[in-house]
CSV table of C-alpha atoms in Angstrom, one decimal:
chain,number,residue,atom,x,y,z
R,1,GLU,CA,93.5,83.1,131.7
R,2,ALA,CA,92.4,85.5,129.1
R,3,GLN,CA,95.6,86.7,127.4
R,4,VAL,CA,97.4,87.4,124.1
R,5,THR,CA,100.6,85.7,123.6
R,6,GLN,CA,103.6,86.8,121.4
R,7,ASN,CA,106.5,84.6,120.5
R,8,PRO,CA,109.8,85.2,120.5
R,9,ARG,CA,110.1,87.7,123.3
R,10,TYR,CA,113.4,88.7,122.3
R,11,LEU,CA,115.4,88.5,118.8
R,12,ILE,CA,118.7,89.4,117.6
R,13,THR,CA,118.5,89.0,113.8
R,14,VAL,CA,120.3,90.5,110.5
R,15,THR,CA,119.3,92.7,107.7
R,16,GLY,CA,117.7,90.6,105.2
R,17,LYS,CA,116.8,87.5,107.0
R,18,LYS,CA,113.2,86.7,107.0
R,19,LEU,CA,111.5,86.5,110.5
R,20,THR,CA,108.0,86.1,111.7
R,21,VAL,CA,106.5,87.3,115.4
R,22,THR,CA,103.9,85.1,116.3
R,23,CYS,CA,100.5,86.6,118.0
R,24,SER,CA,97.6,84.2,119.3
R,25,GLN,CA,94.7,85.5,121.5
R,26,ASN,CA,92.1,83.0,123.6
R,27,MET,CA,89.6,85.5,124.0
R,28,ASN,CA,87.7,85.0,120.5
R,29,HIS,CA,88.3,88.6,119.9
R,30,GLU,CA,87.3,89.7,116.2
R,31,TYR,CA,89.9,92.9,116.3
R,32,MET,CA,93.4,92.6,116.2
R,33,SER,CA,96.6,94.6,116.0
R,34,TRP,CA,100.3,95.2,115.9
R,35,TYR,CA,102.0,98.3,117.3
R,36,ARG,CA,105.7,99.4,117.3
R,37,GLN,CA,106.9,101.2,120.7
R,38,ASP,CA,109.9,103.6,119.9
R,39,PRO,CA,111.3,106.3,122.6
R,40,GLY,CA,109.7,109.7,122.2
R,41,LEU,CA,107.3,108.3,119.8
R,42,GLY,CA,105.0,106.5,121.8
R,43,LEU,CA,102.8,103.4,119.8
R,44,ARG,CA,102.3,103.6,116.3
R,45,GLN,CA,100.0,101.2,114.5
R,46,ILE,CA,101.5,99.2,111.7
R,47,TYR,CA,98.8,96.8,110.9
R,48,TYR,CA,95.4,95.8,112.0
R,49,SER,CA,92.6,93.2,111.5
R,50,MET,CA,89.0,93.6,111.8
R,51,ASN,CA,88.2,89.9,111.6
R,52,VAL,CA,89.4,86.5,109.5
R,53,GLU,CA,90.7,87.3,106.2
R,54,VAL,CA,90.2,91.3,106.9
R,55,THR,CA,93.7,93.4,107.5
R,56,ASP,CA,94.1,96.7,107.0
R,57,LYS,CA,97.2,99.2,106.9
R,58,GLY,CA,97.8,101.2,110.1
R,59,ASP,CA,100.2,104.3,110.5
R,60,VAL,CA,103.6,102.9,109.6
R,61,PRO,CA,102.9,99.6,107.2
R,62,GLU,CA,106.2,99.9,105.3
R,63,GLY,CA,108.4,96.8,105.3
R,64,TYR,CA,105.5,94.9,107.1
R,65,LYS,CA,103.2,92.1,106.4
R,66,VAL,CA,100.3,90.3,108.2
R,67,SER,CA,97.8,87.5,107.7
R,68,ARG,CA,94.7,86.5,109.5
R,69,LYS,CA,94.2,83.1,108.7
R,70,GLU,CA,92.4,82.0,111.7
R,71,LYS,CA,90.7,84.0,114.3
R,72,ARG,CA,93.1,83.4,117.1
R,73,ASN,CA,96.1,84.0,115.5
R,74,PHE,CA,97.7,87.3,113.6
R,75,PRO,CA,101.2,86.9,112.6
R,76,LEU,CA,103.5,89.6,111.8
R,77,ILE,CA,106.1,89.0,109.1
R,78,LEU,CA,109.0,90.9,108.2
R,79,GLU,CA,109.9,89.9,104.6
R,80,SER,CA,113.6,91.8,104.6
R,81,PRO,CA,113.9,93.3,107.9
R,82,SER,CA,116.1,96.3,108.3
R,83,PRO,CA,117.8,98.1,111.3
R,84,ASN,CA,115.0,100.9,111.2
R,85,GLN,CA,112.8,98.0,112.4
R,86,THR,CA,114.8,97.5,115.7
R,87,SER,CA,112.1,98.1,118.2
R,88,LEU,CA,109.6,96.7,120.6
R,89,TYR,CA,106.7,94.9,119.2
R,90,PHE,CA,103.1,94.7,121.1
R,91,CYS,CA,100.2,92.6,119.5
R,92,ALA,CA,96.9,93.8,121.1
R,93,SER,CA,93.2,92.4,120.7
R,94,SER,CA,89.8,93.4,121.4
R,95,SER,CA,86.2,92.7,120.9
R,96,SER,CA,84.1,94.1,118.4
R,97,LEU,CA,81.5,95.0,121.2
R,98,GLY,CA,81.7,97.5,123.8
R,99,ALA,CA,84.3,100.1,124.8
R,100,ASN,CA,87.4,99.2,122.2
R,101,VAL,CA,89.3,98.0,125.1
R,102,LEU,CA,92.6,96.7,124.1
R,103,THR,CA,94.5,93.6,125.7
R,104,PHE,CA,98.0,93.7,125.0
R,105,GLY,CA,100.9,91.1,124.6
R,106,ALA,CA,103.8,91.0,126.8
R,107,GLY,CA,105.8,92.6,123.8
R,108,SER,CA,108.7,91.3,121.5
R,109,ARG,CA,112.0,93.4,121.6
R,110,LEU,CA,113.5,93.1,117.8
R,111,THR,CA,117.0,93.9,117.3
R,112,VAL,CA,118.2,93.9,113.3
R,113,LEU,CA,121.6,94.5,112.8
U,1,GLY,CA,94.5,114.0,111.7
U,2,GLU,CA,94.7,112.7,115.4
U,3,ASP,CA,97.2,114.0,117.8
U,4,VAL,CA,97.7,113.1,121.2
U,5,GLU,CA,100.3,114.6,123.3
U,6,GLN,CA,101.6,114.1,126.7
U,7,SER,CA,104.6,115.7,128.7
U,8,LEU,CA,107.5,112.8,129.1
U,9,PHE,CA,108.4,112.5,132.3
U,10,LEU,CA,106.7,113.3,136.2
U,11,SER,CA,108.4,112.9,139.4
U,12,VAL,CA,106.4,112.7,142.6
U,13,ARG,CA,107.3,111.8,146.3
U,14,GLU,CA,105.3,108.8,147.6
U,15,GLY,CA,102.5,109.6,149.3
U,16,ASP,CA,101.9,112.9,146.9
U,17,SER,CA,99.4,113.0,144.6
U,18,SER,CA,100.3,112.6,140.8
U,19,VAL,CA,98.6,113.9,137.9
U,20,ILE,CA,99.3,113.4,134.6
U,21,ASN,CA,97.9,115.4,131.7
U,22,CYS,CA,96.8,114.5,128.0
U,23,THR,CA,95.2,116.7,125.2
U,24,TYR,CA,94.2,115.4,122.1
U,25,THR,CA,93.0,117.0,118.9
U,26,ASP,CA,89.9,115.1,117.5
U,27,SER,CA,86.6,116.5,118.9
U,28,SER,CA,84.7,113.1,117.7
U,29,SER,CA,86.5,111.0,120.1
U,30,THR,CA,84.3,108.5,121.7
U,31,TYR,CA,86.2,106.8,124.5
U,32,LEU,CA,89.3,108.2,126.2
U,33,TYR,CA,91.9,105.8,127.8
U,34,TRP,CA,94.9,105.6,130.2
U,35,TYR,CA,97.2,102.4,129.9
U,36,LYS,CA,99.7,101.9,132.2
U,37,GLN,CA,103.2,100.2,131.1
U,38,GLU,CA,105.6,98.4,134.0
U,39,PRO,CA,109.1,98.0,132.9
U,40,GLY,CA,109.3,94.9,130.7
U,41,ALA,CA,105.6,94.6,130.5
U,42,GLY,CA,103.1,95.1,127.5
U,43,LEU,CA,100.3,97.8,128.2
U,44,GLN,CA,97.4,97.2,130.8
U,45,LEU,CA,94.0,99.2,130.6
U,46,LEU,CA,94.1,101.4,133.9
U,47,THR,CA,90.6,103.1,133.2
U,48,TYR,CA,88.6,104.6,130.5
U,49,ILE,CA,85.8,107.2,130.4
U,50,PHE,CA,83.4,107.6,127.7
U,51,SER,CA,83.3,111.2,125.9
U,52,ASN,CA,79.7,112.1,127.5
U,53,MET,CA,81.5,111.9,131.1
U,54,ASP,CA,83.4,114.6,132.6
U,55,MET,CA,84.7,112.6,135.6
U,56,LYS,CA,85.5,109.0,136.5
U,57,GLN,CA,86.6,107.8,139.7
U,58,ASP,CA,87.8,104.3,140.7
U,59,GLN,CA,89.5,103.9,143.8
U,60,ARG,CA,92.5,106.1,143.8
U,61,LEU,CA,92.1,107.0,140.4
U,62,THR,CA,90.2,110.3,138.9
U,63,VAL,CA,89.6,110.8,135.2
U,64,LEU,CA,88.9,114.3,134.5
U,65,LEU,CA,87.5,115.0,131.1
U,66,ASN,CA,87.5,118.6,129.4
U,67,LYS,CA,86.0,118.3,126.1
U,68,LYS,CA,86.2,121.9,125.2
U,69,ASP,CA,89.7,122.3,125.8
U,70,LYS,CA,90.1,118.6,124.9
U,71,HIS,CA,92.1,117.9,127.8
U,72,LEU,CA,92.5,114.5,129.5
U,73,SER,CA,93.9,114.1,133.3
U,74,LEU,CA,94.7,111.1,135.5
U,75,ARG,CA,95.0,111.7,139.1
U,76,ILE,CA,96.7,109.0,141.1
U,77,ALA,CA,95.9,109.8,144.9
U,78,ASP,CA,98.8,108.7,147.6
U,79,THR,CA,100.9,107.6,144.9
U,80,GLN,CA,103.0,104.6,145.6
U,81,THR,CA,106.4,102.9,144.5
U,82,GLY,CA,104.3,100.6,142.6
U,83,ASP,CA,103.1,103.1,140.5
U,84,SER,CA,106.1,104.3,139.0
U,85,ALA,CA,105.7,103.0,135.3
U,86,ILE,CA,104.6,104.7,131.8
U,87,TYR,CA,101.3,106.2,131.5
U,88,PHE,CA,99.7,106.3,127.9
U,89,CYS,CA,96.8,108.6,127.1
U,90,ALA,CA,94.6,107.4,124.1
U,91,GLU,CA,91.6,108.2,121.8
U,92,SER,CA,89.2,106.1,120.3
U,93,ILE,CA,87.0,107.9,117.3
U,94,GLY,CA,83.9,106.4,116.0
U,95,GLY,CA,81.3,104.2,117.7
U,96,THR,CA,81.7,100.6,119.5
U,97,GLY,CA,84.1,98.2,117.5
U,98,THR,CA,86.4,100.7,115.9
U,99,ALA,CA,89.2,99.9,118.0
U,100,SER,CA,91.4,100.3,114.6
U,101,LYS,CA,90.9,104.0,115.5
U,102,LEU,CA,93.0,104.2,118.7
U,103,THR,CA,95.3,106.6,118.5
U,104,PHE,CA,98.3,106.7,121.6
U,105,GLY,CA,99.8,109.5,122.8
U,106,THR,CA,103.8,109.1,123.5
U,107,GLY,CA,103.8,108.1,127.1
U,108,THR,CA,104.2,110.0,130.8
U,109,ARG,CA,107.1,108.4,132.8
U,110,LEU,CA,106.1,108.7,136.4
U,111,GLN,CA,108.8,108.3,138.7
U,112,VAL,CA,108.2,108.1,142.5
U,113,THR,CA,110.5,109.0,144.9
U,114,LEU,CA,110.9,108.1,148.5
């Protein structure tokens, strides 16, 4: 089944404790992206990657890092999480061809205390 | 810059039609999308329309695009309780392969009552 898999789905952590949210896709998509969803703000893009070793900032990149060493994986790294990073995070991918249709993961709900 | 706006909430009765509206600001949008988010799940594509089209119909869904007014709407005929979800409008700027320029609206929560 074609899908985007994120882990963990739920995480409660404390301020300053580094964490990584993994994202993997099995569709051979070139493009991958991370979004955060907050009430009343919709989805805001954090980082995106057009292909292996090519990453760029989205609208809200502060406090996050990403890497794209392999085509299928695009982890999101929070080096020193803060409470304002409490949110619902989505990874998405799409092909470089066609209508830019994104396939989303199921989401990772992160709480930073 | 790009900005996509939607009303936050819509309530309809089962069997009625729902119309969810969206306005966008960038006239160079190439594709416009509707995504559906059910509780506890990610977003799933419902439908999309290319910017040179005025209308697209897919079973119970009708998308209308008014480029002059930068207005996009999604009509759901015979709304069912299973249609209760958050609906996101999104626009893509640029041609194919430019998914990086996707901008989402704030989402409209559709509540279907019996």
